[in-house]
Coordinates of C-alpha atoms and ligand atoms in Angstrom, one line a residue:
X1 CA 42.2 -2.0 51.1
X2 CA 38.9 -3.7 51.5
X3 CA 36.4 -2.1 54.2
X4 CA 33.8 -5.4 54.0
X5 CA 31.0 -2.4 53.7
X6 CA 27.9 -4.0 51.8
X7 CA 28.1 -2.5 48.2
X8 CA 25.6 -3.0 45.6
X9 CA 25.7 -5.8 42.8
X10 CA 27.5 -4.4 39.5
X11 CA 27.5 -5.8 35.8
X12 CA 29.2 -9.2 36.1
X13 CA 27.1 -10.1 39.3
X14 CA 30.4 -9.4 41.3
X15 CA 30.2 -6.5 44.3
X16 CA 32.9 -4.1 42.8
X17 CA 35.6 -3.6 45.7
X18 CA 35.3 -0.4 47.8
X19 CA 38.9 0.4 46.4
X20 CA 38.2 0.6 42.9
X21 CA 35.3 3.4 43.6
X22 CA 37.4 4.7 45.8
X23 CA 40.2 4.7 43.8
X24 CA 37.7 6.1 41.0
X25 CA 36.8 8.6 43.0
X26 CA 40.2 9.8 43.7
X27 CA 40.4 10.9 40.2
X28 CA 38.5 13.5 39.7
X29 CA 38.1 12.9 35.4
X30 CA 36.5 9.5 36.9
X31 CA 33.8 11.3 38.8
X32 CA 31.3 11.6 35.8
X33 CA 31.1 7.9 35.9
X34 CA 28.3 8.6 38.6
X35 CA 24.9 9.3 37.7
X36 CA 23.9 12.9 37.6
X37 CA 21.7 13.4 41.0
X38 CA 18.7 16.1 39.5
X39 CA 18.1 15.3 36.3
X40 CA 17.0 11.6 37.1
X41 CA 14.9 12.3 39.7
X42 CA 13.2 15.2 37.8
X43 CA 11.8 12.6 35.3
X44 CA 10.9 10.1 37.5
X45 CA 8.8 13.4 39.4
X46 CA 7.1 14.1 36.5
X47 CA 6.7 10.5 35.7
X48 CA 4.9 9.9 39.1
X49 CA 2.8 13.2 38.9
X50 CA 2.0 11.8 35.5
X51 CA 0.5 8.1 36.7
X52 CA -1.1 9.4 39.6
X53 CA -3.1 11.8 37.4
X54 CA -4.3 9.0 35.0
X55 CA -5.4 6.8 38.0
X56 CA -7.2 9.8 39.8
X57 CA -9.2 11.0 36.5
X58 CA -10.0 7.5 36.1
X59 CA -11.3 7.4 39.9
X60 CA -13.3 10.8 39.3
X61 CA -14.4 10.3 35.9
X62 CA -15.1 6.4 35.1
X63 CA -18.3 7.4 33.4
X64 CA -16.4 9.4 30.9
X65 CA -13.7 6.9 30.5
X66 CA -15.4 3.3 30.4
X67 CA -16.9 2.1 27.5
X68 CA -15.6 2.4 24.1
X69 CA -12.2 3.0 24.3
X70 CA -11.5 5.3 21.2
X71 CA -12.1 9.2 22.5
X72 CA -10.3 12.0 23.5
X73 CA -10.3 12.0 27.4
X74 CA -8.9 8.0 27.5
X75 CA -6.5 9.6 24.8
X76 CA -5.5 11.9 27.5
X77 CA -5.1 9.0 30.2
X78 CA -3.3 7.0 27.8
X79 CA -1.2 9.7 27.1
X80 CA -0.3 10.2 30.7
X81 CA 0.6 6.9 31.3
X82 CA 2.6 6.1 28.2
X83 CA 4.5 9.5 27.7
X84 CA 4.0 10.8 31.3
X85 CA 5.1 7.5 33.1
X86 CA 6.6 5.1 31.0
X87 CA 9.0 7.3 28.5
X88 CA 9.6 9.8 30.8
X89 CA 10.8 7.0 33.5
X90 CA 12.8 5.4 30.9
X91 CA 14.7 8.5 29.9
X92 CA 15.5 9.4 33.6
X93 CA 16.5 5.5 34.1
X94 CA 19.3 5.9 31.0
X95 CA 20.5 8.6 33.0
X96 CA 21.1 6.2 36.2
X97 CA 21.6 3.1 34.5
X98 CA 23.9 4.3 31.4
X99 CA 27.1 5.1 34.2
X100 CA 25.9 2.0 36.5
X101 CA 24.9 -1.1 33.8
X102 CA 26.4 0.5 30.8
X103 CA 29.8 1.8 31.9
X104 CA 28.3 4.9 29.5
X105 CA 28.7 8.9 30.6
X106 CA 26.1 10.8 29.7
X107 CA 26.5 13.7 32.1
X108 CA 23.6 16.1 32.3
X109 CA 24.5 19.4 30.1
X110 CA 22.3 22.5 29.8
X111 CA 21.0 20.5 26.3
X112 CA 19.7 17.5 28.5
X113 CA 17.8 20.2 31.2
X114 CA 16.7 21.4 27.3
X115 CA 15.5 18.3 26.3
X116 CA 13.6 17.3 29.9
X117 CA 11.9 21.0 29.2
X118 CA 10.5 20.3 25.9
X119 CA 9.5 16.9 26.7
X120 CA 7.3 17.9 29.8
X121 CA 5.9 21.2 28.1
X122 CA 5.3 18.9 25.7
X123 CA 3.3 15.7 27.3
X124 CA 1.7 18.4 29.6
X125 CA 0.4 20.2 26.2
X126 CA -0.6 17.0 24.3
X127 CA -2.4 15.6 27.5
X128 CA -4.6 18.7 27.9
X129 CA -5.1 19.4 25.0
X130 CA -6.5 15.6 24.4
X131 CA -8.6 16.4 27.7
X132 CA -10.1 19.5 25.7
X133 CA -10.7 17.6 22.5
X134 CA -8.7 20.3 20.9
X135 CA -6.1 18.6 18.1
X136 CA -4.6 22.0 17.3
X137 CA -2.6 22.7 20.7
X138 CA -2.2 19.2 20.8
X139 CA 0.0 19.0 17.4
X140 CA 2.3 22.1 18.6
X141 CA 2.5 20.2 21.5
X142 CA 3.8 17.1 20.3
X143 CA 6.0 19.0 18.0
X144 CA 8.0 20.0 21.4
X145 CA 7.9 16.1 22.9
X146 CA 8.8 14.8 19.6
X147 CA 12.6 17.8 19.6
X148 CA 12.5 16.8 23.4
X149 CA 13.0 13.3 22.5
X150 CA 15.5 14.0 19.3
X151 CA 17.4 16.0 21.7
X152 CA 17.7 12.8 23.9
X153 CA 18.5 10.9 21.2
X154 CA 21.5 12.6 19.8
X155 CA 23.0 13.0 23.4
X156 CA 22.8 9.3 24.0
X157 CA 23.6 7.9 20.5
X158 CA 27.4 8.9 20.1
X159 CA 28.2 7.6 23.7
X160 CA 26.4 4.0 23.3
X161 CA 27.9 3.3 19.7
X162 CA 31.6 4.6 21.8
X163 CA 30.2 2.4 25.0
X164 CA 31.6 -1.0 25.3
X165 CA 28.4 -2.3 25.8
X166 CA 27.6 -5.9 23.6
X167 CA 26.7 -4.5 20.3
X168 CA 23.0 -6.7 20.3
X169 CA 22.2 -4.6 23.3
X170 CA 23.4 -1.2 21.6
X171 CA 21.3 -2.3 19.0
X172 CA 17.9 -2.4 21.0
X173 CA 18.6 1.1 22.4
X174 CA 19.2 3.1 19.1
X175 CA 16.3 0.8 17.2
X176 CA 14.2 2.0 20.5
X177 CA 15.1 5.5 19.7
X178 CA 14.5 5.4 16.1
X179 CA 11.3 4.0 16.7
X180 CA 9.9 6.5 19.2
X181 CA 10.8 9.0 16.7
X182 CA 9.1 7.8 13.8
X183 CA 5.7 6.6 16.2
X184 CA 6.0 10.5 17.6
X185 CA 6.1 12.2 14.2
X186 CA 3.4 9.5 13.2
X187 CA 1.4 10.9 16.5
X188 CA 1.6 14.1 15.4
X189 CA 0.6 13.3 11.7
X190 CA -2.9 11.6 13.3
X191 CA -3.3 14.6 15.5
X192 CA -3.2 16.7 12.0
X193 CA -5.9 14.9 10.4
X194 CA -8.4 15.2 13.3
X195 CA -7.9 18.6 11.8
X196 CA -9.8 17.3 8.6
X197 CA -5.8 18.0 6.8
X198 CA -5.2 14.9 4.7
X199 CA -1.4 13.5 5.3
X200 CA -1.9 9.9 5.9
X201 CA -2.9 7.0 4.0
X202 CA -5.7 4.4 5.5
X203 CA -7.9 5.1 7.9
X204 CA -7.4 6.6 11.4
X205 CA -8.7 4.5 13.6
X206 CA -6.1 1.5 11.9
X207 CA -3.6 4.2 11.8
X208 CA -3.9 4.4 16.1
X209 CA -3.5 0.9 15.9
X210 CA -0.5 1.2 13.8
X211 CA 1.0 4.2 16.1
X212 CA 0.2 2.6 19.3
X213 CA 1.9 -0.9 18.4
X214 CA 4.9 0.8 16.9
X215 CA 5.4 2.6 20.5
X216 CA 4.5 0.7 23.0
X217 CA 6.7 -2.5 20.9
X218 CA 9.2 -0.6 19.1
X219 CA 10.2 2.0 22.0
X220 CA 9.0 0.8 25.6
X221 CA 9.2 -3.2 25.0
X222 CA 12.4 -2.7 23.0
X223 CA 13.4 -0.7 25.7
X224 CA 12.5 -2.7 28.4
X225 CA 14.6 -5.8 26.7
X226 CA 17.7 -4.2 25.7
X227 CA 18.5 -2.8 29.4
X228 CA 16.9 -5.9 31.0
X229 CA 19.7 -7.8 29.5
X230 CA 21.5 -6.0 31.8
X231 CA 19.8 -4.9 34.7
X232 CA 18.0 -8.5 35.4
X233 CA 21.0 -10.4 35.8
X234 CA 22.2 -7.4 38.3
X235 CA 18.9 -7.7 40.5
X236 CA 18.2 -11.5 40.3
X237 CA 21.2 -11.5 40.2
X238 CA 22.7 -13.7 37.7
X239 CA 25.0 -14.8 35.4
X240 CA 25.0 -12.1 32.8
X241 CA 23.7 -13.0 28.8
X242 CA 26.0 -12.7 25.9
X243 CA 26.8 -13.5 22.6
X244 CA 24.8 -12.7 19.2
X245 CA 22.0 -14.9 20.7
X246 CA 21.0 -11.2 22.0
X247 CA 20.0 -10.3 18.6
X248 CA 17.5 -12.3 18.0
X249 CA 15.3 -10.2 20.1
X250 CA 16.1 -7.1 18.2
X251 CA 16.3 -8.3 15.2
X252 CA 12.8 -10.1 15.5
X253 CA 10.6 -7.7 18.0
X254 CA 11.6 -4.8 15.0
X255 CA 10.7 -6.8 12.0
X256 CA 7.6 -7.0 14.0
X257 CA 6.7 -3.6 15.5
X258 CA 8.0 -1.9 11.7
X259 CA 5.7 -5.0 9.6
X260 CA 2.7 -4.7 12.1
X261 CA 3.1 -1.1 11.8
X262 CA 2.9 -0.8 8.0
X263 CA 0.8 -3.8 7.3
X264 CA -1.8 -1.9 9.9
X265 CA -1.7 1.6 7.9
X266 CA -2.2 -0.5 4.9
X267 CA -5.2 -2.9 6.3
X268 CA -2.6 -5.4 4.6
X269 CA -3.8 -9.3 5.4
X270 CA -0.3 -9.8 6.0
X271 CA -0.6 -8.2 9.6
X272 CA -0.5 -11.9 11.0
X273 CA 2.8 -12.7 9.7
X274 CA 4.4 -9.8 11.6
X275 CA 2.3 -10.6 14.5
X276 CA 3.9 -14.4 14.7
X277 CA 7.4 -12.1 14.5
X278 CA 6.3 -10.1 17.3
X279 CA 5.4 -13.2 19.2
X280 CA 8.7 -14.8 18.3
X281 CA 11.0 -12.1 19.1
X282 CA 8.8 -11.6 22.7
X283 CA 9.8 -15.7 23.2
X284 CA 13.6 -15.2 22.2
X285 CA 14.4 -12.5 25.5
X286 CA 11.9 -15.0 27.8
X287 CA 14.6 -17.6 26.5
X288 CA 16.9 -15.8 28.1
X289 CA 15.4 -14.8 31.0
X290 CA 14.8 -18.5 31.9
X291 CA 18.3 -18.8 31.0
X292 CA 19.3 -15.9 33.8
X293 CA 16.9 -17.7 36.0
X294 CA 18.7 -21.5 35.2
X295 CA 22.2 -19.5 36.0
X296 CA 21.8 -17.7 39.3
X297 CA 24.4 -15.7 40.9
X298 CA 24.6 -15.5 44.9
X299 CA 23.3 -12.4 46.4
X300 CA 24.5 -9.9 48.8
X301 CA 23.3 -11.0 52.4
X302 CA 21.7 -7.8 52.7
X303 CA 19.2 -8.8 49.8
X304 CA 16.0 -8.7 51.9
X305 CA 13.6 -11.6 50.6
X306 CA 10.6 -11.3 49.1
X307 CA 12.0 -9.0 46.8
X308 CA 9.1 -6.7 45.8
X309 CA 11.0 -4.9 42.8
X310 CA 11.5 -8.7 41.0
X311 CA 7.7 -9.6 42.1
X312 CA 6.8 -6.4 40.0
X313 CA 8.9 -7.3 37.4
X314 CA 7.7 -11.1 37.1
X315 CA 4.1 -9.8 37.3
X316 CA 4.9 -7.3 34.6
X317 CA 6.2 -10.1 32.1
X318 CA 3.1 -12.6 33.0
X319 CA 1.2 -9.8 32.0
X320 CA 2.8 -9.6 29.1
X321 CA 2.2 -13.0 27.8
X322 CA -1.7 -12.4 29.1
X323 CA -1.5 -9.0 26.4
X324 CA 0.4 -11.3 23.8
X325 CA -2.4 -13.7 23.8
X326 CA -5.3 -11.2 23.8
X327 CA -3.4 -9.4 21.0
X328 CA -3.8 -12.8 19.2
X329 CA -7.3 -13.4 19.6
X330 CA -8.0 -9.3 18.6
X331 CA -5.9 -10.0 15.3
X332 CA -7.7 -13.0 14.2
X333 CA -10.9 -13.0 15.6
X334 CA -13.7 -11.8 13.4
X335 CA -15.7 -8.2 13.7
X336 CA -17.6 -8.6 16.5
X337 CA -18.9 -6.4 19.6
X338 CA -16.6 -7.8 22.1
X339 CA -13.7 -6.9 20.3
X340 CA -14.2 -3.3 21.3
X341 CA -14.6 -3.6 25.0
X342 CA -11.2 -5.9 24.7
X343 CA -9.2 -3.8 23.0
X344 CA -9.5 -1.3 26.1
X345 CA -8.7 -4.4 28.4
X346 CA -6.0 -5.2 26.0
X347 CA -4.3 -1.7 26.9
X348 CA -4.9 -2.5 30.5
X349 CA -2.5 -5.5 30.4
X350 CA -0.4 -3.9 28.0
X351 CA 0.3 -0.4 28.9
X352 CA -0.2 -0.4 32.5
X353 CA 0.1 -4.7 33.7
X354 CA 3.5 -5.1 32.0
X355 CA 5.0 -1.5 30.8
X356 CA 3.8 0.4 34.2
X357 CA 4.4 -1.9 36.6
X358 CA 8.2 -2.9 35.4
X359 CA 8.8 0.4 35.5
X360 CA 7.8 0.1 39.3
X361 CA 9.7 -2.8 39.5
X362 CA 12.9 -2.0 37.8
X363 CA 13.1 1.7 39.7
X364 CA 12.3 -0.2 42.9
X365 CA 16.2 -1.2 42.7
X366 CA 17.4 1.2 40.9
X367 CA 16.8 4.3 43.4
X368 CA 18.1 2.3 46.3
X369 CA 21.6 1.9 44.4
X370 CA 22.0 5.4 43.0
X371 CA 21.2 7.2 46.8
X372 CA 23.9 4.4 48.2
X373 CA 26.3 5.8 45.5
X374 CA 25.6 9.1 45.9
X375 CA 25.5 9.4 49.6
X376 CA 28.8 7.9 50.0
X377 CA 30.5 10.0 47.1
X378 CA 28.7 12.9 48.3
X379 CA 30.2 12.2 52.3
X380 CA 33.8 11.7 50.6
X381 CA 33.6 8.1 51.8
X382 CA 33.5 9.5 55.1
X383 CA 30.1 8.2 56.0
X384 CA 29.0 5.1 54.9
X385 CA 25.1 4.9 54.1
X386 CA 22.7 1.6 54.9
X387 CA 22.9 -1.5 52.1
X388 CA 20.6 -0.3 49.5
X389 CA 18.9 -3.4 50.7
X390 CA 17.4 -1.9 53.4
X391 CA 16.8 1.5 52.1
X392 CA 13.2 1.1 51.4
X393 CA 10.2 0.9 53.6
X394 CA 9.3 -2.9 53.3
X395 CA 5.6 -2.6 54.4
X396 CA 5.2 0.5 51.6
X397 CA 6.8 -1.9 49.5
X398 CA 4.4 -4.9 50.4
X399 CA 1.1 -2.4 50.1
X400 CA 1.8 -1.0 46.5
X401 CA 2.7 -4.7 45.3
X402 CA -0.7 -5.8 47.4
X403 CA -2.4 -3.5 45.4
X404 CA -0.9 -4.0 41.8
X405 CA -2.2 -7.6 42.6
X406 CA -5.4 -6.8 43.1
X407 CA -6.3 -3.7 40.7
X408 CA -4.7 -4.0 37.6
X409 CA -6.9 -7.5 36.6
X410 CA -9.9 -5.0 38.0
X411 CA -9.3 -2.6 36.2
X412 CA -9.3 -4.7 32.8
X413 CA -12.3 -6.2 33.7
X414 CA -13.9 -2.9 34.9
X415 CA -13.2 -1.6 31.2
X416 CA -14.1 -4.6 29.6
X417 CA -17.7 -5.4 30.9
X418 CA -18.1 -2.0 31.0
X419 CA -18.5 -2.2 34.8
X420 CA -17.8 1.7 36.2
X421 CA -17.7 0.4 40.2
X422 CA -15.2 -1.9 39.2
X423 CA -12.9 1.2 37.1
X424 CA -13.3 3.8 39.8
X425 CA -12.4 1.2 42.3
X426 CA -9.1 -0.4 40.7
X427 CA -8.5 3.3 40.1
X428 CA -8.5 4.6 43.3
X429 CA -6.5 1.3 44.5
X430 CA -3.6 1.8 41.5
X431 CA -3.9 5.8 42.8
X432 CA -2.9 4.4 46.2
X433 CA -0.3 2.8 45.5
X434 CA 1.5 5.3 43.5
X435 CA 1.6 7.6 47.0
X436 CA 2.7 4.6 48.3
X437 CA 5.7 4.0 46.4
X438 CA 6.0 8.0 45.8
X439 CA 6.7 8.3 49.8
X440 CA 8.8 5.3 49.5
X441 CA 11.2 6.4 46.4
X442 CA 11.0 9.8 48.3
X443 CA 12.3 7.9 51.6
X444 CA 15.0 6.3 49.5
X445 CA 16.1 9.4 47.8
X446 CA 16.7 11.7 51.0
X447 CA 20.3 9.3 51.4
X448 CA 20.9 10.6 47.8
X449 CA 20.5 14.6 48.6
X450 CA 20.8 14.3 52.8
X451 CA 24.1 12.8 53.3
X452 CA 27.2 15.5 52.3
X453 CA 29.6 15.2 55.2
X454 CA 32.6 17.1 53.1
X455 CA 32.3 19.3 50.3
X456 CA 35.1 17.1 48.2
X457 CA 33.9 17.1 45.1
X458 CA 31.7 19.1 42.7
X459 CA 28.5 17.1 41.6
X460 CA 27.4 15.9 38.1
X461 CA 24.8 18.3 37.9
X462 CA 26.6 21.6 38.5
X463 CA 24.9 22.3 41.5
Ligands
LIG1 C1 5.5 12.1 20.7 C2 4.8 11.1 21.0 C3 3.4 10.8 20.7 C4 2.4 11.5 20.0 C5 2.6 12.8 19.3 C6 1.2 10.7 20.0 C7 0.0 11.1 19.4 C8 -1.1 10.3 19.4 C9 -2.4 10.7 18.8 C10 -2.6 12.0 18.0 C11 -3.3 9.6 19.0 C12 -4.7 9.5 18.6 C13 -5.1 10.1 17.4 C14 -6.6 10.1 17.2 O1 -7.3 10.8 18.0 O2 -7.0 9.5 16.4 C15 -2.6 8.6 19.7 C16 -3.2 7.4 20.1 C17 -2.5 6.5 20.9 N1 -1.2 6.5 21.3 FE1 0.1 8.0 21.0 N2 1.4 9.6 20.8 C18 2.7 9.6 21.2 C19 3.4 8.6 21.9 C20 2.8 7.4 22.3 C21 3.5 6.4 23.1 C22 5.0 6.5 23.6 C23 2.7 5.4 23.3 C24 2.9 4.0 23.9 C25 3.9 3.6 24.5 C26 1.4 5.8 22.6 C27 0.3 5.0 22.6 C28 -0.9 5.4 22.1 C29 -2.1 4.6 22.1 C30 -2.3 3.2 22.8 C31 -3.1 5.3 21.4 C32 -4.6 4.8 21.2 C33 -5.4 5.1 22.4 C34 -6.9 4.9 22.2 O3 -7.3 4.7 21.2 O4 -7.5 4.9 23.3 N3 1.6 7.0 22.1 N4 -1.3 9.0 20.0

């Protein structure tokens, strides 16, 4: 029996029918197809307290944090928005997207609660402990995100090699995890030999380089890839990729990250090569989201038009291409001073233009459709919620995007020149608009926890 009520897109591009979820829901083994409801939003909590702190220090402090970009307070900031925002979003996103774009379970056990506990002891540890300029707190602490993360990792590897997810997409996940692991434990290597306790070859500040490529390619990029195979044909949406064409990105980006890596440690001249991989295995998943783009998919009438969460996302890939091509010049351009006032812009556009923002972007979608699922399984399908469409305060939505526009290309120029007007300034605007789209996810998530008409079923979470 069809109801006509607006669902959200699901893999395939098709609206599932109310009867299936109903009829899912009427088994109770089906029910841990839905996402657990705390554990997901608890990342994304710290992930927000996380960016907001890197923006405000950078407001307070810009002194302290423009100019040359190698010291322990912008290691602190970094650490907050890499750790804090962008892996800690990511592993509450798995836990939303795994039931939604990867027919995957991975309900939330007492070891994932374990896991999320390490992991935010952890980055809270290492990011103080950066702030302080101490290296010895900040090894112990990483020590705790690095189990966090292996604890992750062994929940979610049995249930994607089970998953009947394409095989090239399982692939970017576990290579993802694999490679977080090995930057992490390299992390925590460089953090011992700040304590004058030799266990790495090369030198350190080539050995950053190596570590920071490794994670922001070979865990958030990979990441961002492997579920955007999914997740971009859901919110264009679109006809869904397939085939071993997917593998070229995988295959590519990590013969990349792990070459660019080593050559790096080693100060090997063949750093180049791996950077042309890089490059190529970036182009192979643009290939395919011009194909998404050339096979469109018609969208639920609800879709509300602009669509601020795909703005962030196509902003978030140009800025990609902008850090590709800065990357570039940085590899191949001779020793000179401007190199060092680049390489901070170069994290600008990097971490926070491309990583940040499609974290914004995806999770601007994402929360919408897990509240509509939970509030209508929570009600018993007694009380149908709004279209996630319209869930989200559009003007919010228009003032955090407003300001992503503006800032982000201020804030790489503040760091560059060195201007500090221009970094406390973009700061302060990119600080805005994470209360801006904190009220709005916030607004979004009250349908998730607000609407329980009958007590029906037990939730994911135990609770
Ligand atoms: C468990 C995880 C991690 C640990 C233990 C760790 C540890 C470290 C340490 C110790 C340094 C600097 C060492 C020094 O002072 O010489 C560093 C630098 C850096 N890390 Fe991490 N890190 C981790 C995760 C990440 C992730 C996930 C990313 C990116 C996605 C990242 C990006 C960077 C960058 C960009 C730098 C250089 C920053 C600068 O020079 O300003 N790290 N990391």
């Amino acid at each position: 029996m069809a109801t006509g009520l607006p669902l959200p897109p699901w893999p395939g591009g098709n609206t599932i029918a109310l009867t299936d979820l109903e009829e899912e829901s009427r088994r109770p083994e089906r029910l841990d197809r839905l996402p657990p409801r705390l554990l997901p939003v608890l990342y994304f909590a710290f992930g927000h307290i996380c960016l907001g702190l890197a923006f405000l220090a950078m407001a307070l402090t810009p002194e302290t944090l423009a100019g040359f970009f190698y010291h322990s307070r912008i290691l602190a900031v970094v650490h907050l928005v890499t750790l804090g925002w962008i892996s800690a979003s990511i592993l509450g996103a798995l836990y939303i997207i795994a039931p939604m774009a990867f027919r995957m379970q991975i309900p939330a056990r007492k070891l994932d609660y374990a896991a999320f506990a390490m992991f935010v002891m952890g980055v809270t540890g290492m990011v103080s402990h950066f702030w302080l300029d101490s290296y010895n707190g900040m090894v112990w602490s990483a020590l705790a995100v690095i189990a966090g993360l292996a604890i992750f990792a062994a929940r979610i590897v049995p249930p994607l090699v089970a998953s009947k997810l394409p095989p090239a997409v399982k692939l970017h996940i576990g290579l993802a995890f694999f490679n977080i692991l090995l930057a992490g434990i390299v992390g925590a290597l460089l953090g011992i030999e700040k304590l004058m306790i030799n266990v790495l070859p090369g030198q350190q500040i080539t050995n950053v380089y190596a570590h920071a490529h490794l994670a922001a390619l070979g865990w958030a990029t990979m990441m961002v890839i492997g579920a955007g195979y999914r997740l971009f044909p859901m919110f264009l949406p679109a006809a869904m990729p397939a085939g071993p064409r997917l593998y070229v990105s995988a295959v590519l980006l990590e013969a990349g990250a792990l070459g660019l890596f080593a050559t790096l440690m080693l100060q090997s001249r063949w750093v180049i090569l791996f950077v042309v991989l890089t490059i190529a295995g970036l182009l192979a998943f643009a290939a395919q989201v011009v194909w998404m783009k050339r096979h469109p998919r018609s969208a639920p009438k609800a879709m509300q038009r602009p669509d601020f969460g795909m703005l962030h996302n196509m902003q978030a890939l140009a800025y990609l291409g902008l850090s590709v091509v800065l990357g570039l010049a940085l590899a191949i351009a001779p020793p000179l001073e401007w190199k060092l006032r680049a390489a901070a812009a170069y994290g600008v556009l990097g971490l926070v233009g491309f990583l940040s923002q499609m974290v914004v972007g995806m999770s601007a979608r994402l929360w919408p459709m897990f509240s509509w699922t939970h509030s209508f399984v929570g009600s018993g399908f007694a009380v149908p919620p709004p279209t996630p469409h319209v869930m989200p305060d559009r003007r919010l939505q228009a003032v955090t995007f407003l300001l992503w526009v503006a800032c982000v290309p201020l804030l790489a120029a503040g760091l560059y020149f060195p201007d500090v007007t221009l970094v406390r300034a973009s700061a302060w605007g990119l600080f805005i608009a994470v209360i801006a789209e904190t009220l709005n996810s916030a607004r979004v998530l009250r349908f998730a926890f607000g609407y329980r008409k009958k007590k029906q079923l037990t939730t994911q979470d135990g609770g």
